[in-house]
JSON list of C-alpha atoms in Angstrom, two decimals:
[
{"chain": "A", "resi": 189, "resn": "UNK", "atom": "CA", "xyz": [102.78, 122.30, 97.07]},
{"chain": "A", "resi": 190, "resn": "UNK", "atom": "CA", "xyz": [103.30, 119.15, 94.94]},
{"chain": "A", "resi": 191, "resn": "UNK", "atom": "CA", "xyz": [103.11, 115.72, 95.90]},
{"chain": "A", "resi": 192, "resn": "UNK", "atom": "CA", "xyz": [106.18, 113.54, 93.39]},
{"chain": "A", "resi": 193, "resn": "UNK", "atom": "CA", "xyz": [103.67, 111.18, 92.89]},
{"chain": "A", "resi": 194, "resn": "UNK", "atom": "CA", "xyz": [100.21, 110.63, 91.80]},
{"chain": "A", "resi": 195, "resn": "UNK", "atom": "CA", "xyz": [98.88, 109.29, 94.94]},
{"chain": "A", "resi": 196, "resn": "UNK", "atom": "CA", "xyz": [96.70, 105.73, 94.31]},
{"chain": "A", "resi": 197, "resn": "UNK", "atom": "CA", "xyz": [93.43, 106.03, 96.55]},
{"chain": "A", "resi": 198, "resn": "UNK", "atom": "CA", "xyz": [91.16, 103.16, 97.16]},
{"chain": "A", "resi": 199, "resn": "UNK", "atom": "CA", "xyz": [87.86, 104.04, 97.33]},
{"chain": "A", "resi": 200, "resn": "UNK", "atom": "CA", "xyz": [85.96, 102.02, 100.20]},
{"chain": "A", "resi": 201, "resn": "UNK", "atom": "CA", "xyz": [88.62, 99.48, 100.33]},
{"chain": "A", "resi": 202, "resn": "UNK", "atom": "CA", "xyz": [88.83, 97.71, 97.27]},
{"chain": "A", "resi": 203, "resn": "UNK", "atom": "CA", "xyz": [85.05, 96.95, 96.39]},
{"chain": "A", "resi": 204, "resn": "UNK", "atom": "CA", "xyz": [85.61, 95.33, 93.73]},
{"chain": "A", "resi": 205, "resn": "UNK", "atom": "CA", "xyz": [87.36, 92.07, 95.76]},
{"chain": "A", "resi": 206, "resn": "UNK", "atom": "CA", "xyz": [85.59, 92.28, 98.37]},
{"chain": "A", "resi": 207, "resn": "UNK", "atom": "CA", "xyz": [82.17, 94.03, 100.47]},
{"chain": "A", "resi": 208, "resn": "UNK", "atom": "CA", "xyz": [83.11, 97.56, 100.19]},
{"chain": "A", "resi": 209, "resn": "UNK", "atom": "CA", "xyz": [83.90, 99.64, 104.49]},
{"chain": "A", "resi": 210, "resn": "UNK", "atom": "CA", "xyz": [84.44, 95.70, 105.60]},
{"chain": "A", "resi": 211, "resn": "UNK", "atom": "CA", "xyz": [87.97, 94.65, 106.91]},
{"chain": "A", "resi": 212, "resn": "UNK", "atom": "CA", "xyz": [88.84, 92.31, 104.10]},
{"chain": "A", "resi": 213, "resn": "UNK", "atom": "CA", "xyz": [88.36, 95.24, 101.42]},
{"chain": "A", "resi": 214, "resn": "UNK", "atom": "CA", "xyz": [90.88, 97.45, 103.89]},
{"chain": "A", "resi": 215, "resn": "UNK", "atom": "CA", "xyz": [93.43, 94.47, 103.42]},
{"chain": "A", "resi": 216, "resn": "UNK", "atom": "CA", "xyz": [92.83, 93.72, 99.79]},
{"chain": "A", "resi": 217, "resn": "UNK", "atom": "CA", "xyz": [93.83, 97.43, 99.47]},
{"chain": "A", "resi": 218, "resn": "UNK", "atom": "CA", "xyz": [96.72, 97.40, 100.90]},
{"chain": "A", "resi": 219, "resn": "UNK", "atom": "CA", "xyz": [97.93, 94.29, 99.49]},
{"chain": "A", "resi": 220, "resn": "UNK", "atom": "CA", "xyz": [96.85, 95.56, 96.22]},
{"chain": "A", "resi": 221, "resn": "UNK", "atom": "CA", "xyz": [99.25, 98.58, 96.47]},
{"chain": "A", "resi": 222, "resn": "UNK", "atom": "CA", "xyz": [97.25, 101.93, 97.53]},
{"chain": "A", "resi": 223, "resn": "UNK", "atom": "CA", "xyz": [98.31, 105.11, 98.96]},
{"chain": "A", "resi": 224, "resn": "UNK", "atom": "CA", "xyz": [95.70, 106.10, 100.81]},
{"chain": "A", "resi": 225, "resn": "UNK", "atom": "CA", "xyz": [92.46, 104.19, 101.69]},
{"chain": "A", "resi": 226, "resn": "UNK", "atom": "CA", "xyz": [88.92, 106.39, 101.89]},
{"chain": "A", "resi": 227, "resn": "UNK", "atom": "CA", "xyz": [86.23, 104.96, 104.04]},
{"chain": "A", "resi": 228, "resn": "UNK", "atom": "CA", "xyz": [83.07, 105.76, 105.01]},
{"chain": "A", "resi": 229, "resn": "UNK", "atom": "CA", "xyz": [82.10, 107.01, 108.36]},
{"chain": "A", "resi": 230, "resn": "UNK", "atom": "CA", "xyz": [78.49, 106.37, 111.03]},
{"chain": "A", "resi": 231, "resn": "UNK", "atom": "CA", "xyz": [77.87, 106.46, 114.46]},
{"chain": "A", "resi": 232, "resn": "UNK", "atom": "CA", "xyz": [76.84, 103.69, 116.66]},
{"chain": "A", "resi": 233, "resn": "UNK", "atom": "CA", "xyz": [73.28, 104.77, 119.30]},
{"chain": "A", "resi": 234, "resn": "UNK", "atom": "CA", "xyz": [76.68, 104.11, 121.92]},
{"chain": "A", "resi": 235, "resn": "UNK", "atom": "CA", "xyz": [78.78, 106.59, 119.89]},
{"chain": "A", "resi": 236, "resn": "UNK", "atom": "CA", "xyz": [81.20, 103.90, 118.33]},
{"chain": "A", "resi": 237, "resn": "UNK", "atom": "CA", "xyz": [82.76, 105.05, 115.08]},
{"chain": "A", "resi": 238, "resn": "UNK", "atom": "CA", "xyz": [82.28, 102.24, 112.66]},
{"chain": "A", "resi": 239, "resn": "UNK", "atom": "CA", "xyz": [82.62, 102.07, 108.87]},
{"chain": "A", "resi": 240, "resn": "UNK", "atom": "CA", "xyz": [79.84, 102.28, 107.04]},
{"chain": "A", "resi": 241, "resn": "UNK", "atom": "CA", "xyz": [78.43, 104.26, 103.98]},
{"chain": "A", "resi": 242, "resn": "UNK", "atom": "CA", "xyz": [74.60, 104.23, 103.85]},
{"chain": "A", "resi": 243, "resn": "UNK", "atom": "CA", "xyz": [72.38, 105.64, 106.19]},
{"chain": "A", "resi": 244, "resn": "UNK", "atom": "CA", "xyz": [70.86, 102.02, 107.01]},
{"chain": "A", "resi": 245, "resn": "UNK", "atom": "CA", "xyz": [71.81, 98.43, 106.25]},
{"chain": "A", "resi": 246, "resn": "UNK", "atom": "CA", "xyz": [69.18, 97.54, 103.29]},
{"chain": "A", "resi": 247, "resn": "UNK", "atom": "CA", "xyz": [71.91, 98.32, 100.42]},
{"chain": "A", "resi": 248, "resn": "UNK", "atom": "CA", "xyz": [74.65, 95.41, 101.51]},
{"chain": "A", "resi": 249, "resn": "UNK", "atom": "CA", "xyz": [73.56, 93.55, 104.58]},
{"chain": "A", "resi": 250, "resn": "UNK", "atom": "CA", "xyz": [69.14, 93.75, 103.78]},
{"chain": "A", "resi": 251, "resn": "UNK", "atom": "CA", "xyz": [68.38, 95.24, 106.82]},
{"chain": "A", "resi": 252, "resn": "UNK", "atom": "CA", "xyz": [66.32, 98.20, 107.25]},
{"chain": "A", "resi": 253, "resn": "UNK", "atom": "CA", "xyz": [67.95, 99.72, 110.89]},
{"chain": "A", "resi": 254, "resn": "UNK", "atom": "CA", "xyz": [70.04, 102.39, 110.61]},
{"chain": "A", "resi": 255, "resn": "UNK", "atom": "CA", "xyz": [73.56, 102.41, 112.12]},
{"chain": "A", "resi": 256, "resn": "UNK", "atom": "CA", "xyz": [72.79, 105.74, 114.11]},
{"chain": "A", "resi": 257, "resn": "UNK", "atom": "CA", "xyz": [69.50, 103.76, 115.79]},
{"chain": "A", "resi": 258, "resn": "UNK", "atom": "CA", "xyz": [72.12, 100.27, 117.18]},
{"chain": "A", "resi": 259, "resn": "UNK", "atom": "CA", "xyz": [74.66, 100.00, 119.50]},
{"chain": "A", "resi": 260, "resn": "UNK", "atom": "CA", "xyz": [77.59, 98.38, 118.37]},
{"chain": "A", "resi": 261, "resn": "UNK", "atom": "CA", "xyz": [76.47, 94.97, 119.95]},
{"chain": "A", "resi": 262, "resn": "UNK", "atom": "CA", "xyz": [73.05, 95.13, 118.30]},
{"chain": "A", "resi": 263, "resn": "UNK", "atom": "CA", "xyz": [74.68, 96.40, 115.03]},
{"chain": "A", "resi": 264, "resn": "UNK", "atom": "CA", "xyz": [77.35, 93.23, 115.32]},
{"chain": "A", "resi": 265, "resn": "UNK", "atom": "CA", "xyz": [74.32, 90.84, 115.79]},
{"chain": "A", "resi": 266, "resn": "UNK", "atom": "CA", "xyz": [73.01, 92.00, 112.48]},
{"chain": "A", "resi": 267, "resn": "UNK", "atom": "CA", "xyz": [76.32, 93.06, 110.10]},
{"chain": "A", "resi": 268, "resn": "UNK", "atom": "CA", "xyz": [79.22, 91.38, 112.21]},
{"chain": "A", "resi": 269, "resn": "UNK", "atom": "CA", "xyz": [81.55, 92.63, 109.04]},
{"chain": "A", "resi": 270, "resn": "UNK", "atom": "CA", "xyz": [80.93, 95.96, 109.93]},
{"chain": "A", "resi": 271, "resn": "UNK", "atom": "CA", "xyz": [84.44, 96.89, 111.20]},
{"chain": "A", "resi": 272, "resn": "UNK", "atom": "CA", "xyz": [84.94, 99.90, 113.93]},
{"chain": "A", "resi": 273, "resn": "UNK", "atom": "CA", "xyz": [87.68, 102.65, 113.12]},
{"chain": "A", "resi": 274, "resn": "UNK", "atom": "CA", "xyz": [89.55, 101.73, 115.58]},
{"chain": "A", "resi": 275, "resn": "UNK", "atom": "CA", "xyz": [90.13, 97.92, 113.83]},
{"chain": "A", "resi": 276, "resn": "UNK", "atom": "CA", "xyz": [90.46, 99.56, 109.86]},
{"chain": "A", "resi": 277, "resn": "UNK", "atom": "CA", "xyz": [93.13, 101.21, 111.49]},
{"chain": "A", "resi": 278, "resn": "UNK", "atom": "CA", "xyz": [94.54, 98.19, 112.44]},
{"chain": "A", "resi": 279, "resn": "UNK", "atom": "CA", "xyz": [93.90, 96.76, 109.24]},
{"chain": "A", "resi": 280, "resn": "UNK", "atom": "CA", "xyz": [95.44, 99.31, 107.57]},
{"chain": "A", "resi": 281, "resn": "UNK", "atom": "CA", "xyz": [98.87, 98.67, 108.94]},
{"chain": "A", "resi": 282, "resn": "UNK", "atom": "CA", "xyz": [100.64, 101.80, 107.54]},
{"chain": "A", "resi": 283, "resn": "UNK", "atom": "CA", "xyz": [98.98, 103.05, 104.89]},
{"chain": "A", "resi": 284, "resn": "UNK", "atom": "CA", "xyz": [96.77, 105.99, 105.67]},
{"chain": "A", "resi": 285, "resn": "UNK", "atom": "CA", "xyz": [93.26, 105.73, 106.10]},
{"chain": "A", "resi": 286, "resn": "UNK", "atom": "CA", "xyz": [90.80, 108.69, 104.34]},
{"chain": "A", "resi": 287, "resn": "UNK", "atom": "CA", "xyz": [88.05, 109.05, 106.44]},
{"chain": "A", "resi": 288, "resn": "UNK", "atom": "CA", "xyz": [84.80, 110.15, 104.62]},
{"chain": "A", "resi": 289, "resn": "UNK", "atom": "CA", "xyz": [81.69, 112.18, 106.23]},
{"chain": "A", "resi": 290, "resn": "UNK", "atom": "CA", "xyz": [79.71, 115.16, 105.77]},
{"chain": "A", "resi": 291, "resn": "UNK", "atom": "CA", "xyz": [78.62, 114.69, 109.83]},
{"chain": "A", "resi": 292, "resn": "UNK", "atom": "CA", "xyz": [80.49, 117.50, 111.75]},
{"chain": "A", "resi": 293, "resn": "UNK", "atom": "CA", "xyz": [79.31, 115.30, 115.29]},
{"chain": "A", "resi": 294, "resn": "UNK", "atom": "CA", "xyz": [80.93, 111.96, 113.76]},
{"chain": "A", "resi": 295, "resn": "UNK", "atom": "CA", "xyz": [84.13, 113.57, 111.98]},
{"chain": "A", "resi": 296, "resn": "UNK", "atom": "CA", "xyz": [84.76, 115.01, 115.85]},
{"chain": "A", "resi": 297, "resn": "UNK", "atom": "CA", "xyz": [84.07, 111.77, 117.02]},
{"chain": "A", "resi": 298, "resn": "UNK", "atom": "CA", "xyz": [86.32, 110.21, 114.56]},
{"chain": "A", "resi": 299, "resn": "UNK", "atom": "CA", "xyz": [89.32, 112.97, 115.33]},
{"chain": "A", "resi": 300, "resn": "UNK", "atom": "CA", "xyz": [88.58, 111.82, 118.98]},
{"chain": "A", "resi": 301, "resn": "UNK", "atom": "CA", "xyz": [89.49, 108.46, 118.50]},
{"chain": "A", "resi": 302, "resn": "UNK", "atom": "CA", "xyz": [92.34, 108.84, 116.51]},
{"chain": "A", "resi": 303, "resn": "UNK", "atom": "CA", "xyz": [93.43, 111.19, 119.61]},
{"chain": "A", "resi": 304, "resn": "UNK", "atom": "CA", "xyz": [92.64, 108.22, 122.04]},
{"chain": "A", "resi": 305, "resn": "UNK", "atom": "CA", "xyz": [95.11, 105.80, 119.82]},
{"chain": "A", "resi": 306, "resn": "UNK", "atom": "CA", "xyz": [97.56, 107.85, 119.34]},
{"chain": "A", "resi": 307, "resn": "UNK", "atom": "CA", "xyz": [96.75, 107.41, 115.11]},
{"chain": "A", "resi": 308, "resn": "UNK", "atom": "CA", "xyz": [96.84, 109.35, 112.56]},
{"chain": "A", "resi": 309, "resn": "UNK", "atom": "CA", "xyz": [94.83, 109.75, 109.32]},
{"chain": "A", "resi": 310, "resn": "UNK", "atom": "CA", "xyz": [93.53, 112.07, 107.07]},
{"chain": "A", "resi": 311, "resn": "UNK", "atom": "CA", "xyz": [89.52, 113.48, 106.54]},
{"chain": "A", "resi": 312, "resn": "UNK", "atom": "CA", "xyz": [87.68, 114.25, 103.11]},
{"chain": "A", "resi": 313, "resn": "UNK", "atom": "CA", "xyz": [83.88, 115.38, 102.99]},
{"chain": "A", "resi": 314, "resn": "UNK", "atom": "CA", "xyz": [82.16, 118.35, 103.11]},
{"chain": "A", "resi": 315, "resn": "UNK", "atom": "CA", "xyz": [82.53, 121.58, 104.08]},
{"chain": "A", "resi": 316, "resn": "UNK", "atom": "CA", "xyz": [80.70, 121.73, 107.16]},
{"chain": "A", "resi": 317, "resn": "UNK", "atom": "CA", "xyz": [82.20, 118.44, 108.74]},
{"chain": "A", "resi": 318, "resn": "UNK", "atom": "CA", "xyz": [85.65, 119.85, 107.76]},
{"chain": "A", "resi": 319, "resn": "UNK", "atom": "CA", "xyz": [85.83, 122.62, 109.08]},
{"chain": "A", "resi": 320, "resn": "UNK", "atom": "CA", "xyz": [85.05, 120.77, 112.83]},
{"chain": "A", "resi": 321, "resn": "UNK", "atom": "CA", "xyz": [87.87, 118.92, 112.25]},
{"chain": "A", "resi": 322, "resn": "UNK", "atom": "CA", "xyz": [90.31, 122.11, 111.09]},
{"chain": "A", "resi": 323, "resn": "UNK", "atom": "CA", "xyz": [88.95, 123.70, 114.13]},
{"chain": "A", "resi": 324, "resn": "UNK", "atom": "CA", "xyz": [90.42, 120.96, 116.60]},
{"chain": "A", "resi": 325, "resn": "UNK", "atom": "CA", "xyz": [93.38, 120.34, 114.48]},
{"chain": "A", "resi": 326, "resn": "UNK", "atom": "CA", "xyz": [95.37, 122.69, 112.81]},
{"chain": "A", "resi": 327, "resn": "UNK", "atom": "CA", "xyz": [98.50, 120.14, 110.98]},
{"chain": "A", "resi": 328, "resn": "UNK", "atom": "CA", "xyz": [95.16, 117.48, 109.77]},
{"chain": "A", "resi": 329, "resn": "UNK", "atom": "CA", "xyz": [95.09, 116.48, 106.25]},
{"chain": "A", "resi": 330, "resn": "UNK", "atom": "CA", "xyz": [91.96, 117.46, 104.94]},
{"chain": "A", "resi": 331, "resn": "UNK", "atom": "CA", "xyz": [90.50, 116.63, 101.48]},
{"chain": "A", "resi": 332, "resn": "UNK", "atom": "CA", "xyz": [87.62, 119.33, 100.84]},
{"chain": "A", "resi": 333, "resn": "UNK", "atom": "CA", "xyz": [84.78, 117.26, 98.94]},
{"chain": "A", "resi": 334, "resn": "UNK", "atom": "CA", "xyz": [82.83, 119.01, 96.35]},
{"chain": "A", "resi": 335, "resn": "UNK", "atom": "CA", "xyz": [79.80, 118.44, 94.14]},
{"chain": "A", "resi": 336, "resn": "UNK", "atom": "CA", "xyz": [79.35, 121.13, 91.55]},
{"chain": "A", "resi": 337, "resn": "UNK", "atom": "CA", "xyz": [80.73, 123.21, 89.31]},
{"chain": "A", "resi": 338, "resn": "UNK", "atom": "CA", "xyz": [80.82, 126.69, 91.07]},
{"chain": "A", "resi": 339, "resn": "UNK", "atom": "CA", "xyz": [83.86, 126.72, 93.27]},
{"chain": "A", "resi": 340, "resn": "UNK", "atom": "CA", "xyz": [83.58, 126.99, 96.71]},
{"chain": "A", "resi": 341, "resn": "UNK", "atom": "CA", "xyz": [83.64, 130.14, 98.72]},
{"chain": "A", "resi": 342, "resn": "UNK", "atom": "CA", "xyz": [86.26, 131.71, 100.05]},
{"chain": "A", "resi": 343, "resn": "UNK", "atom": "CA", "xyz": [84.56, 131.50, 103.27]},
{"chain": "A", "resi": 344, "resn": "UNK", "atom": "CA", "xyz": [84.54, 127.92, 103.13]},
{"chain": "A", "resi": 345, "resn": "UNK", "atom": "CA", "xyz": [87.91, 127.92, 102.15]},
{"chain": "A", "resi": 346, "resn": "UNK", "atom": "CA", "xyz": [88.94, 129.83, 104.92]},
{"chain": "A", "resi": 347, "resn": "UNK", "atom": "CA", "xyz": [87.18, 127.98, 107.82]},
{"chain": "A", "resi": 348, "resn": "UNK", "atom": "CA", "xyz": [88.53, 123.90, 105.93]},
{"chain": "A", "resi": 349, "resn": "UNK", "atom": "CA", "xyz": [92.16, 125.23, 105.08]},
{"chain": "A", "resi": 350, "resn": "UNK", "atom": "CA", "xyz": [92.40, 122.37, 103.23]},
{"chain": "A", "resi": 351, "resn": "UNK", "atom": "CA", "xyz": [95.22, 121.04, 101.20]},
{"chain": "A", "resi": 352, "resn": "UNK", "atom": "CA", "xyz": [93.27, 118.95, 98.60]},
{"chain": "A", "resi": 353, "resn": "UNK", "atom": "CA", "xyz": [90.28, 120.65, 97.13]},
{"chain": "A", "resi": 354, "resn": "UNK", "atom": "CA", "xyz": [88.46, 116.75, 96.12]},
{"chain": "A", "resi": 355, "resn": "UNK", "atom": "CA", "xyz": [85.79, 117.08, 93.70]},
{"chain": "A", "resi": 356, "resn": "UNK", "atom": "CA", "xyz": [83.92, 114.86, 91.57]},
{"chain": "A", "resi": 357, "resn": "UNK", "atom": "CA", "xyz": [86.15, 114.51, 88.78]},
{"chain": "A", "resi": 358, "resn": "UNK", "atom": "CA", "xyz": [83.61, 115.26, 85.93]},
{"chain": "A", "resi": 359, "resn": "UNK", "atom": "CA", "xyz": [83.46, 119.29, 87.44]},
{"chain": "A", "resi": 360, "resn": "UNK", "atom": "CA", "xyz": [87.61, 119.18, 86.94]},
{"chain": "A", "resi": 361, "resn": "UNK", "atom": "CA", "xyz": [88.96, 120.96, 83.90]},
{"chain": "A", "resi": 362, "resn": "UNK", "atom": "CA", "xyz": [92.93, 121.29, 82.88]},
{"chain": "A", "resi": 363, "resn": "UNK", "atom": "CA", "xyz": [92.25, 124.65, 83.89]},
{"chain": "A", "resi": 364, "resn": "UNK", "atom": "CA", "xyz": [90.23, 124.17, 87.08]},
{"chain": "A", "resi": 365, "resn": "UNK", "atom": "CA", "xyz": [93.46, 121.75, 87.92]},
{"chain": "A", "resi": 366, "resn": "UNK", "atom": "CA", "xyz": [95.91, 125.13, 87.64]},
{"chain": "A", "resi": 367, "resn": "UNK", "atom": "CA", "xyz": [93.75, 127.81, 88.99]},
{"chain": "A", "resi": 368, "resn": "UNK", "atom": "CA", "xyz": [94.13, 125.07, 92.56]},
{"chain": "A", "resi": 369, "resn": "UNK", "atom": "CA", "xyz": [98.23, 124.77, 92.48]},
{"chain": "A", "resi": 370, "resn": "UNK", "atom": "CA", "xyz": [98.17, 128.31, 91.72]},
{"chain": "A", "resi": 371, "resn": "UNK", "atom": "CA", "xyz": [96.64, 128.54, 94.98]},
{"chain": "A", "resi": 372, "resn": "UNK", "atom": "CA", "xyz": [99.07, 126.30, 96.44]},
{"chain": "A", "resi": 373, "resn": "UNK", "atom": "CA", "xyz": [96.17, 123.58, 96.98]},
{"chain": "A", "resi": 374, "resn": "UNK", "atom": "CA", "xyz": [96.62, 119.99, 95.60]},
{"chain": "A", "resi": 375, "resn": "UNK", "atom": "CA", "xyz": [94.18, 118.21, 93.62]},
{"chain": "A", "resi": 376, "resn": "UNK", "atom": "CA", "xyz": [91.91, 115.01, 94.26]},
{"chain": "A", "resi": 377, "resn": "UNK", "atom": "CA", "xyz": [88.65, 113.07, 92.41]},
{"chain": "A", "resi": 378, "resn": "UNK", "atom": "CA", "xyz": [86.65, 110.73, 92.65]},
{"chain": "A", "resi": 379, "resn": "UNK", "atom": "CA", "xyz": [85.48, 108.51, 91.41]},
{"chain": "A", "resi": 380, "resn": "UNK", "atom": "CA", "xyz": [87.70, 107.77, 88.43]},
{"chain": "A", "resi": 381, "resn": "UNK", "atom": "CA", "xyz": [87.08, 104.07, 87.20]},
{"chain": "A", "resi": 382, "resn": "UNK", "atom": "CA", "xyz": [87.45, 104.62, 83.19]},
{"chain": "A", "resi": 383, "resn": "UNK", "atom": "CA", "xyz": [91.32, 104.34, 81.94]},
{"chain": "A", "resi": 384, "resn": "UNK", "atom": "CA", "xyz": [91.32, 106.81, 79.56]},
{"chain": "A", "resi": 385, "resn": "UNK", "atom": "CA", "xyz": [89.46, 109.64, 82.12]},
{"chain": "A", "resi": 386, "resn": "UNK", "atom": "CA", "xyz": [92.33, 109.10, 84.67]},
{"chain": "A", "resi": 387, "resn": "UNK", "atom": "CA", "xyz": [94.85, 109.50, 82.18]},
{"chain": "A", "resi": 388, "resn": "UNK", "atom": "CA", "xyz": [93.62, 112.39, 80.95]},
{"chain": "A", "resi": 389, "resn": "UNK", "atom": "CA", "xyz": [93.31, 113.84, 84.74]},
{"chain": "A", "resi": 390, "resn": "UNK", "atom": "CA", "xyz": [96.77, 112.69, 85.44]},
{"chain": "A", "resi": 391, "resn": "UNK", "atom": "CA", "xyz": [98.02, 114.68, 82.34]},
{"chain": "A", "resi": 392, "resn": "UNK", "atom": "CA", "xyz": [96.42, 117.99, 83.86]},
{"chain": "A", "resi": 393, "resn": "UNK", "atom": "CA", "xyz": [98.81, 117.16, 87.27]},
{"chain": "A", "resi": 394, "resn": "UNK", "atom": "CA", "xyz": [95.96, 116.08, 89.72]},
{"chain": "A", "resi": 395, "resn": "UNK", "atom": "CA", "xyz": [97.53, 114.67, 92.73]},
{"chain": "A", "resi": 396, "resn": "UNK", "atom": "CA", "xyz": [95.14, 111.75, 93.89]},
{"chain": "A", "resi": 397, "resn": "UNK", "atom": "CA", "xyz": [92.56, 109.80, 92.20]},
{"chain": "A", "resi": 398, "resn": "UNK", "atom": "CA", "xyz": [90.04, 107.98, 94.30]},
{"chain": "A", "resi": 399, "resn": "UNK", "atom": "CA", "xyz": [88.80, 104.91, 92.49]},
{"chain": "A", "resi": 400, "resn": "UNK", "atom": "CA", "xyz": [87.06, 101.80, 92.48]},
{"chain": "A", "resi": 401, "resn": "UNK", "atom": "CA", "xyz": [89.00, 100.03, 89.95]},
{"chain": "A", "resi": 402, "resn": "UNK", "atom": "CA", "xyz": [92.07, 99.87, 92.08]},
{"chain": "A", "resi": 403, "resn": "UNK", "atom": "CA", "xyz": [94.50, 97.56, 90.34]},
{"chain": "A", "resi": 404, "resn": "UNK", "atom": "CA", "xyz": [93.82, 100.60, 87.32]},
{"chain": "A", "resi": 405, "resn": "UNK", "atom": "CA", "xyz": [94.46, 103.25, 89.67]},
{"chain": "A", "resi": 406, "resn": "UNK", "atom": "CA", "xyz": [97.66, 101.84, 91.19]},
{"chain": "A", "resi": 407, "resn": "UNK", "atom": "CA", "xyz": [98.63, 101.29, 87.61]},
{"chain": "A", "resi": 408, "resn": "UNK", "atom": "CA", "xyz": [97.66, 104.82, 85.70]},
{"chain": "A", "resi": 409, "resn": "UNK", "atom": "CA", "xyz": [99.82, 106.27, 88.94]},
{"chain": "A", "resi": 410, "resn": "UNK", "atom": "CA", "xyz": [102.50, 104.20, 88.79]},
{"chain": "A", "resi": 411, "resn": "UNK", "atom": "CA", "xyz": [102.85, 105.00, 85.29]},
{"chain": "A", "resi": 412, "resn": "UNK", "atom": "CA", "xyz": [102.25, 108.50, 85.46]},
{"chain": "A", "resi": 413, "resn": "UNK", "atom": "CA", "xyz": [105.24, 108.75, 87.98]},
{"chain": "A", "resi": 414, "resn": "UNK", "atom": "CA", "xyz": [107.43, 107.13, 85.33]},
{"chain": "A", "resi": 415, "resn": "UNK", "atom": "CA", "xyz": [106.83, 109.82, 82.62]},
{"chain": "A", "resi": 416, "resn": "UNK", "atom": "CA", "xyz": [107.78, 112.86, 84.98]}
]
């Protein structure tokens, strides 16, 4: 399972042009040529899926309330550019949203909604939170998140199914990249913002890099499709 092309994944919007998990970094995104678009994930107190990285507000808006602790009326009062799912899917137009959380209660929440709108998107995170979505969705797209350098279990592997295995890319190795199509699993990282790293990562055949510097990633793919 091989995808033709290096897929071009930008990582919270496009964060560099604009407030990273806002609407206007979904649409620079797209407009700047990505694949695939990985945002963050939080629950409203009301149970609205919004997008949203941090625990509270202090890092980007300098607030201390935490999204889980506002409805989505209080939290709009306070970070109006906090978008819902429901509009980054809008946003998005066509190209896929990633939708990042370690939360097993939000990632159901998030399938939920995309069930309720009739969209469709893929999920990366960890373990736990994947395998709630695998267990309500059998066809999902699911990006298995990692954060070391011992694999993960085949347990784990079992319960996610999934078909990227998405760690940080400083634990991948040219080898690490064949022992996972040998396994008939594709290959994502994040987050790859130095030239010469993603080069070096597309060279080994990984299948999506997840980057901030998304003009370079849409580039080093682009190019990478040429030469193969």
């Amino acid at each position: 399972m091989r995808t033709r092309r290096p897929l071009a994944v930008a990582h919270r919007g496009d964060p560099w042009a604009a407030v990273e998990n806002t609407l206007d970094a979904v649409r620079r995104a797209v407009s700047a040529g990505a694949d695939a678009i990985e945002v963050d994930l939080r629950c409203t107190a009301d149970g609205v899926v919004v997008l949203h990285h941090d625990d509270d507000l202090r890092r980007l808006w300098g607030r201390p309330e935490s999204v889980a602790a506002l409805t989505l009326a209080e939290l709009r009062d306070i970070a109006p550019a906090v978008p819902t799912l429901r509009e980054a899917l809008e946003a998005a137009d066509r190209i896929p949203l990633l939708l990042d959380t370690g939360d097993p209660v939000v990632a159901t929440a998030a399938h939920a909604e995309l069930g309720r709108l009739g969209a469709v998107a893929m999920f990366c995170g960890a373990a736990e939170a994947m395998a709630a979505v695998r267990a309500r969705d059998e066809r999902i797209t699911l990006f298995l998140s990692w954060y070391g350098e011992l694999p993960p279990s085949e347990g784990v592997l079992g319960a996610v199914r999934p078909q990227y295995f998405n760690p940080e890319h400083r634990f991948l190795s040219e080898e690490a990249v064949a022992h996972w199509h040998a396994r008939d699993v594709l290959v994502s990282c994040w987050t790859v913002d130095a030239a010469d790293r993603r080069g070096e990562l597309l060279a080994w055949g990984v299948d999506a890099i997840i980057g901030n510097d998304l003009n370079g990633v849409v580039k080093s793919c682009a190019e990478r499709a040429e030469r193969t």
